[in-house]
Structure formats: structure tokens, C-alpha cells
PDB file of C-alpha atoms in Angstrom:
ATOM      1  CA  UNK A   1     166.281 -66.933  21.977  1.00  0.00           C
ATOM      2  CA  UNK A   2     165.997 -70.902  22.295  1.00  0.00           C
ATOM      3  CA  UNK A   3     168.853 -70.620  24.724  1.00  0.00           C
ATOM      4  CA  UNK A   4     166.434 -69.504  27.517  1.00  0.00           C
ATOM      5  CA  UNK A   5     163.126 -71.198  26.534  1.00  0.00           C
ATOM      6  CA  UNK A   6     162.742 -74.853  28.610  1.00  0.00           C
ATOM      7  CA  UNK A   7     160.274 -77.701  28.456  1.00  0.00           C
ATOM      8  CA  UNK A   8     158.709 -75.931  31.503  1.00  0.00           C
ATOM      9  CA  UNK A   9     160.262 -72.579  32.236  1.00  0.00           C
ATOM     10  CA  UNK A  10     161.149 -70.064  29.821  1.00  0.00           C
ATOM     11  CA  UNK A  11     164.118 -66.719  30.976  1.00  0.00           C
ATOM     12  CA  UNK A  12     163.260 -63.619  30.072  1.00  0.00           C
ATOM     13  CA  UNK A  13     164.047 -60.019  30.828  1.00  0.00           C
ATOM     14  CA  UNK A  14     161.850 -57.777  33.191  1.00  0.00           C
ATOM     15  CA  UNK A  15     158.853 -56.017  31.807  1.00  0.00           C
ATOM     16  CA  UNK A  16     156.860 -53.277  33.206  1.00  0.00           C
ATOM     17  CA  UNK A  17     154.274 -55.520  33.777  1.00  0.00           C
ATOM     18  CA  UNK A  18     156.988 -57.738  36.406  1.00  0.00           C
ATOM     19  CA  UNK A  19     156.662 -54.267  38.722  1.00  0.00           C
ATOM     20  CA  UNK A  20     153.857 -56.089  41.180  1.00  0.00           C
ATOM     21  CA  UNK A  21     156.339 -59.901  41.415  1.00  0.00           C
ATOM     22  CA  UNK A  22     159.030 -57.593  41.951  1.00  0.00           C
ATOM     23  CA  UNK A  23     157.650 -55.705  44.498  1.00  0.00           C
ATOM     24  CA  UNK A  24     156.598 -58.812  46.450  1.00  0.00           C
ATOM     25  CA  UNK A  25     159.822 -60.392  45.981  1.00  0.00           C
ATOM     26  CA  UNK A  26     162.089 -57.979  47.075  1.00  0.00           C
ATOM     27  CA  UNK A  27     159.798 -57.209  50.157  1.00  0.00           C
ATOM     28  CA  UNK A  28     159.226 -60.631  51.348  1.00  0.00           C
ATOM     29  CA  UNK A  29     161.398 -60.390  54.641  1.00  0.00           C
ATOM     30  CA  UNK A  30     161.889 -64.043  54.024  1.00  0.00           C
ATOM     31  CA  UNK A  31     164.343 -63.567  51.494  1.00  0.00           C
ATOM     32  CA  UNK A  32     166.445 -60.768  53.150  1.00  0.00           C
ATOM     33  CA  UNK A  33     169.043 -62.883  54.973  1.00  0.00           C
ATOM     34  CA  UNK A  34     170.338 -64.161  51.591  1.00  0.00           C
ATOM     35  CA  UNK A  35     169.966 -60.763  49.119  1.00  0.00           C
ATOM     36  CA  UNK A  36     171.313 -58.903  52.298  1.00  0.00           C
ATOM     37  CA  UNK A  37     168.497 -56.469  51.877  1.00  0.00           C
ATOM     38  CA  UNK A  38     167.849 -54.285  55.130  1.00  0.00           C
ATOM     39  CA  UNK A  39     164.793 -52.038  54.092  1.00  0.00           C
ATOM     40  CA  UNK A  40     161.973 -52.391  51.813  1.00  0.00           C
ATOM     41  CA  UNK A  41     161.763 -51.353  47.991  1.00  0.00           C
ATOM     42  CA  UNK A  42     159.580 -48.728  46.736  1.00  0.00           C
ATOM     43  CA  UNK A  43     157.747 -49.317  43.842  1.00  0.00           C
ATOM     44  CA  UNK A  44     159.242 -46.339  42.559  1.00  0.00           C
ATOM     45  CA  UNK A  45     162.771 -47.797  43.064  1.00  0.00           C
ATOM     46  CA  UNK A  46     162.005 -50.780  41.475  1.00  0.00           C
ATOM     47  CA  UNK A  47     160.121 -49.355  38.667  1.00  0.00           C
ATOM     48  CA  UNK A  48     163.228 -46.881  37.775  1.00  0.00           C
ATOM     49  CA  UNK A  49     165.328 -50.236  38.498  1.00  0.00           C
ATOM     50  CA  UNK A  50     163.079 -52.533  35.533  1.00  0.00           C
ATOM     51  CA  UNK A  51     163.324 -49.033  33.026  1.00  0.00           C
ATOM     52  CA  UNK A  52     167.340 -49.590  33.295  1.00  0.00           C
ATOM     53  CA  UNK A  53     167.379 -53.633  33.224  1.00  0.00           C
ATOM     54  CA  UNK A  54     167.738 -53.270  29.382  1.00  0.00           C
ATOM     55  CA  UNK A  55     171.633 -52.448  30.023  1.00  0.00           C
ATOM     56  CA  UNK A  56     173.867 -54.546  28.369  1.00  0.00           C
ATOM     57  CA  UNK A  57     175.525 -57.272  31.131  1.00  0.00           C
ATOM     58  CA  UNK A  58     178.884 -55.743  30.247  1.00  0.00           C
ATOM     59  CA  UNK A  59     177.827 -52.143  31.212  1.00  0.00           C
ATOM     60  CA  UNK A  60     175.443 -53.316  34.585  1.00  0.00           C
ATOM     61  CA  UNK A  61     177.547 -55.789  35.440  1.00  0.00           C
ATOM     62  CA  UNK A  62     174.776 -58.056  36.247  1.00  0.00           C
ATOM     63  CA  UNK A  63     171.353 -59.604  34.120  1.00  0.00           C
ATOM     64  CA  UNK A  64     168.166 -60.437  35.818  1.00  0.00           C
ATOM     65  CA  UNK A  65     166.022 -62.862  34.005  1.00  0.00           C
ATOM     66  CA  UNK A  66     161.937 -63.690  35.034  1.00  0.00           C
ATOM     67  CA  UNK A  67     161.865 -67.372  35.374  1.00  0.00           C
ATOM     68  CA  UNK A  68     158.490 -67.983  33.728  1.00  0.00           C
ATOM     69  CA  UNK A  69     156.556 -70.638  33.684  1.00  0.00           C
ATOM     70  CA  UNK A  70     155.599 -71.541  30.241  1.00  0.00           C
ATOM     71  CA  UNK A  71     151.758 -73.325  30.928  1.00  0.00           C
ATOM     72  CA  UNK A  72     150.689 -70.524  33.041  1.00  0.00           C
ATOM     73  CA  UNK A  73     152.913 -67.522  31.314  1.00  0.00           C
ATOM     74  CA  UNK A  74     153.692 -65.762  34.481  1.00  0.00           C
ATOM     75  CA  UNK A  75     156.349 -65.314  36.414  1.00  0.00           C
ATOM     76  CA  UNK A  76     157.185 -67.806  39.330  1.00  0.00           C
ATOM     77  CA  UNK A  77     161.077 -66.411  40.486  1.00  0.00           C
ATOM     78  CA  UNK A  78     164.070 -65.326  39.274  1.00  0.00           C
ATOM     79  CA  UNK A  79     167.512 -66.015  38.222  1.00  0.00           C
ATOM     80  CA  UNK A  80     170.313 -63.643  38.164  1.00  0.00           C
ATOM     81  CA  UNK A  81     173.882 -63.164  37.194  1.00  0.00           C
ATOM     82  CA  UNK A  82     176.377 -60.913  39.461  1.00  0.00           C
ATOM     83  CA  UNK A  83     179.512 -59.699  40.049  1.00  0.00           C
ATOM     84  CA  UNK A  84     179.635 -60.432  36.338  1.00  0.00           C
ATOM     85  CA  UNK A  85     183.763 -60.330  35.275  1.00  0.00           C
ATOM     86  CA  UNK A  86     184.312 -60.297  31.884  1.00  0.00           C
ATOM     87  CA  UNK A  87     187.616 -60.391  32.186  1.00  0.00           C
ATOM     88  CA  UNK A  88     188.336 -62.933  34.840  1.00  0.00           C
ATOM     89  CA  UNK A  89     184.924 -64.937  32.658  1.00  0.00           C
ATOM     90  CA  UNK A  90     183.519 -65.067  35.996  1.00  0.00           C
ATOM     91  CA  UNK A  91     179.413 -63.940  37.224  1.00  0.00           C
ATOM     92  CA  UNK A  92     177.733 -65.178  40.686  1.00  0.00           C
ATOM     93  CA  UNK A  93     174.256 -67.288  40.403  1.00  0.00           C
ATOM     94  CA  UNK A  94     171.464 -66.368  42.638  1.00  0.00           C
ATOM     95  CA  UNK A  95     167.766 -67.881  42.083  1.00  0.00           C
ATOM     96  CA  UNK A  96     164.923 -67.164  43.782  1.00  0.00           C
ATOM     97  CA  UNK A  97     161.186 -69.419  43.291  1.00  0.00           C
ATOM     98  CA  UNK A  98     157.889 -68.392  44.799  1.00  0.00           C
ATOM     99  CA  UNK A  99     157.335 -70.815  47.816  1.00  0.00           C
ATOM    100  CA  UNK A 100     154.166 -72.058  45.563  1.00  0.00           C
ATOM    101  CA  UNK A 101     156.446 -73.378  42.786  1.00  0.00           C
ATOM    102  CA  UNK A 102     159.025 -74.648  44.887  1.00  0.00           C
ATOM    103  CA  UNK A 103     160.098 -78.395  44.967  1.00  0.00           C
ATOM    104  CA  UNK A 104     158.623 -79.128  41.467  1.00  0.00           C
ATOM    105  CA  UNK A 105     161.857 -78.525  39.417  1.00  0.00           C
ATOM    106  CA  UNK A 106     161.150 -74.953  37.723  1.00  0.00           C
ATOM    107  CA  UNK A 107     164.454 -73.897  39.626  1.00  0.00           C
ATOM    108  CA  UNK A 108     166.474 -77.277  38.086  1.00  0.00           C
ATOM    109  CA  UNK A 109     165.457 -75.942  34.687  1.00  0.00           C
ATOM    110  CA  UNK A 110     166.267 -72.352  35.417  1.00  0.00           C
ATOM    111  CA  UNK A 111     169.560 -73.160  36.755  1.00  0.00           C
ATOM    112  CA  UNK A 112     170.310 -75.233  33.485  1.00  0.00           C
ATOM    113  CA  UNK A 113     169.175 -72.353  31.192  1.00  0.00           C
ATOM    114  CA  UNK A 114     171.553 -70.185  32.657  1.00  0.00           C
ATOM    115  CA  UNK A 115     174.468 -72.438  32.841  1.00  0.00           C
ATOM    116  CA  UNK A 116     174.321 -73.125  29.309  1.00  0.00           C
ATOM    117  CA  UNK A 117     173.501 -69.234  28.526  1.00  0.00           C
ATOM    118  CA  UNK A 118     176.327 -68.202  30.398  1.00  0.00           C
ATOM    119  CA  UNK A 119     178.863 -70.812  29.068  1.00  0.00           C
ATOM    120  CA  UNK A 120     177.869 -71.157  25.783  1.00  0.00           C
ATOM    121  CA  UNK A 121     176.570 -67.056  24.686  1.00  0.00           C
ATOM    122  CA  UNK A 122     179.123 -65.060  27.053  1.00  0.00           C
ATOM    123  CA  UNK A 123     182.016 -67.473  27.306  1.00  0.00           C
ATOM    124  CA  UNK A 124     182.129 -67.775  30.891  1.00  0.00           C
ATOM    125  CA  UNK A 125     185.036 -69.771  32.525  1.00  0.00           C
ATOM    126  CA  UNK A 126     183.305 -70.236  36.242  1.00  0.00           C
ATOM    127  CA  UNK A 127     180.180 -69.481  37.827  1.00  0.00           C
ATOM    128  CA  UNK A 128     179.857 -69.369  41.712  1.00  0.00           C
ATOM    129  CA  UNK A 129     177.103 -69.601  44.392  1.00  0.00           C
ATOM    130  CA  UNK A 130     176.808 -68.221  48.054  1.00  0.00           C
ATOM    131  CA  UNK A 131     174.565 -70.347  49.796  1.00  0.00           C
ATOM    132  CA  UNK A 132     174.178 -70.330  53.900  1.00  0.00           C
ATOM    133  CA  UNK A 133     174.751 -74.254  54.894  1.00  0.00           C
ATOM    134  CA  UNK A 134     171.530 -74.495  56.049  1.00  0.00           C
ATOM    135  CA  UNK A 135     169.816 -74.210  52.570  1.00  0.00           C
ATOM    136  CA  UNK A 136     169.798 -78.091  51.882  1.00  0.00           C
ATOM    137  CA  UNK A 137     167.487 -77.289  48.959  1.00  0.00           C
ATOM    138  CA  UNK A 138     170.140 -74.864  47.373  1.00  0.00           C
ATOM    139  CA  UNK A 139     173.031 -77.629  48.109  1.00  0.00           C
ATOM    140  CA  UNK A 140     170.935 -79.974  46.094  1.00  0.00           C
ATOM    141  CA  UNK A 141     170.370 -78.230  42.830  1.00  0.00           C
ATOM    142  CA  UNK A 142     173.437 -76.520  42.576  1.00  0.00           C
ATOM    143  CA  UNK A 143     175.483 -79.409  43.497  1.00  0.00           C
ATOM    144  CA  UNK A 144     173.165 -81.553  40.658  1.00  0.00           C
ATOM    145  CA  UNK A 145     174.656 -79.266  38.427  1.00  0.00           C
ATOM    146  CA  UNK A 146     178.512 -80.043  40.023  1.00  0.00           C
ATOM    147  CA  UNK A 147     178.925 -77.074  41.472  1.00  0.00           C
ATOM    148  CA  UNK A 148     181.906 -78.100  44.044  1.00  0.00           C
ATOM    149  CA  UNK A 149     181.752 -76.167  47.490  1.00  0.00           C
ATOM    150  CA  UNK A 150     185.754 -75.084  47.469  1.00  0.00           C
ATOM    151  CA  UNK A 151     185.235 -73.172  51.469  1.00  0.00           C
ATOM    152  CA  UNK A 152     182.837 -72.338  54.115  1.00  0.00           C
ATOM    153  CA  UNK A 153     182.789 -68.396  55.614  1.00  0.00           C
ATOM    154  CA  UNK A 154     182.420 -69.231  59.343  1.00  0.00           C
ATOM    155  CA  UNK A 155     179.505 -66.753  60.736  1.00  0.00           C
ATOM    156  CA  UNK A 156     179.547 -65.026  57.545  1.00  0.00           C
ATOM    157  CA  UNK A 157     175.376 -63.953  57.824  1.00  0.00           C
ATOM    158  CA  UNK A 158     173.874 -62.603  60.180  1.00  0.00           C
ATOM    159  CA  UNK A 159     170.037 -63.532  60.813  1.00  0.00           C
ATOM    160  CA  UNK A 160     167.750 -63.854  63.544  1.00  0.00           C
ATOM    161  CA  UNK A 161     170.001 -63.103  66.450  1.00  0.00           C
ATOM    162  CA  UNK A 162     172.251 -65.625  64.878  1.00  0.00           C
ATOM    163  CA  UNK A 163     175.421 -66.232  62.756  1.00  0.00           C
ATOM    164  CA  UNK A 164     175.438 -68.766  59.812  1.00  0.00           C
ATOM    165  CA  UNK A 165     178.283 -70.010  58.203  1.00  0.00           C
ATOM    166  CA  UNK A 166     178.107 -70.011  53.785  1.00  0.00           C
ATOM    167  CA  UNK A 167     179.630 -71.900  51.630  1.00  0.00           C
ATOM    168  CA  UNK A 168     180.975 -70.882  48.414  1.00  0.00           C
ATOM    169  CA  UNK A 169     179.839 -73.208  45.178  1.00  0.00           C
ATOM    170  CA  UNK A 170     181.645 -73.206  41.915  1.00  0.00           C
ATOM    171  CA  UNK A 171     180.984 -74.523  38.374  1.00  0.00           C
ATOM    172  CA  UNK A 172     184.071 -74.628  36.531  1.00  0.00           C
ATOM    173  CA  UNK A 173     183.609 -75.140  32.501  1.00  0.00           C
ATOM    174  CA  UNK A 174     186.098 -77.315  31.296  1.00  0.00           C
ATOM    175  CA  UNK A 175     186.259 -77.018  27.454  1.00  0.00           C
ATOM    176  CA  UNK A 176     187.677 -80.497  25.978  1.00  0.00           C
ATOM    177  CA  UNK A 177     191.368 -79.321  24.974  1.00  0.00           C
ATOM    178  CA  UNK A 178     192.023 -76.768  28.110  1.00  0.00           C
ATOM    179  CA  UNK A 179     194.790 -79.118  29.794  1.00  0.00           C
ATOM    180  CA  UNK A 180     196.712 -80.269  26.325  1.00  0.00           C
TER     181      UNK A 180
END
């Protein structure tokens, strides 16, 4: 599908062979204060979890895609769509990039895949992000792509014998002819 294929980055859908990046991922106790994971994976659970990533988005309610990068063909993070809303044409964004592949735009291109994926192929009206106020990096790219922040959750995650506040980012898709 051109939709997901980039200059530099190309979406896909999880393979067996993503069970190792997976694992990693969704251990690395880095990234627990924003997926609001508590305990470790399995590579059991995760395994059973990429058998049952080829439901449709309307039936899981959420899609997963590998961001790849396309001169090494491997995967470097990923991108997902949640709290998907057909009816209200509404999904959340999350995007994660391996610390080694951070800062040098694969997550720009990711993000701009998906927008167009979600706006274009499943007719989305809005698309929202939760990031904690803290994640300048996150502020940057999704406000690049005009996502407004429309409120801030005061002590909203807890992390590190701290609160932090998030703010709530959304992308509304205005189709020329909406207002008339």
C-alpha cells in the first residue's frame, strides 16, 4: 500500500519475526510511564498478541504498525492507533522510536503516514495525543503536524515518586466544504 511506504520509513503490520523488537520494547522500563505498563511481557504474551494483530481495526479497536526503516529493512519503533471510534471518526496516536533512531526524523515521517492513512483510508474526523508536558520532543512533532493542545490533566501520571501533568493534542481534519 503506497499509503504507508515513505522516502525513509515504510508502516507495516507485525510479523513473527517483530517477536524479539517487541519484546524489547514493551520491556524497556523506560517507556512504562507513558504505555502505563506495570509488569513485563512474556514472549508468550506477545507472541499470542502478533498471531491476533491481523484483526481488522474495526473488530480490535486499535492497529499497530512497525515503523521500518526502508535502507536498513528493520524495524526502528512503532506507531499505533487506539481507542479507535468509528463512529465518533475518532483513534488516539501513540509512537514509539528506538533511542538509536531518535532525532533524525523517522518519527516526522511515521507520524505523516499515519495522518494521511487515517484521514484519507478510514475517514477519520480527529486524531488525539496524550503526551506528559515534559516530552518537548513529542510537543514538537505532533504540534508540526498542528495538533492543538485543547487541556492539560493536572498530576494525571504517576512516575518516579512524582506526578506529571499531560496534555491532550488534537488534529482535527477539516475537509474544504464542512462549514458551508
Amino acid at each position: 500500500m503506497k499509503t504507508l511506504r515513505g522516502k525513509n520509513v515504510n508502516l507495516r503490520p507485525l510479523e513473527p519475526e517483530d517477536l524479539q523488537f517487541l519484546y524489547d520494547s514493551e520491556n524497556d522500563e523506560s517507556n512504562w510511564v507513558v504505555s502505563g505498563t506495570q509488569l513485563p511481557y512474556s514472549k508468550y504474551i506477545l507472541k499470542k498478541y502478533i498471531e491476533n494483530s491481523h484483526q481488522d481495526i474495526y473488530e480490535a479497536k486499535q492497529a499497530r504498525f512497525v515503523i521500518e526503516s526502508t535502507t536498513e529493512i528493520k524495524p526502528i519503533g512503532m506507531i499505533d492507533l487506539f481507542d479507535f471510534e468509528p463512529f465518533h471518526k475518532r483513534a488516539g496516536v501513540g509512537i514509539l522510536i528506538s533511542p538509536a533512531y531518535q532525532k533524525k526524523g523517522f518519527a516526522s515521517q511515521a507520524l505523516k503516514l499515519l495522518i494521511s492513512y487515517a484521514f484519507h483510508y478510514l475517514n477519520l474526523h480527529q486524531l488525539y495525543a496524550n503526551i506528559t508536558v515534559d516530552n518537548s520532543n513529542s510537543i514538537k512533532l505532533f504540534e508540526k503536524f498542528n495538533f492543538k493542545c485543547v487541556g492539560i490533566k493536572k498530576d494525571w501520571i504517576y512516575s518516579n515518586s512524582q506526578f506529571l501533568n499531560e496534555a491532550t493534542y488534537q488534529l482535527i481534519h477539516s475537509i474544504k466544504g464542512d462549514d458551508e
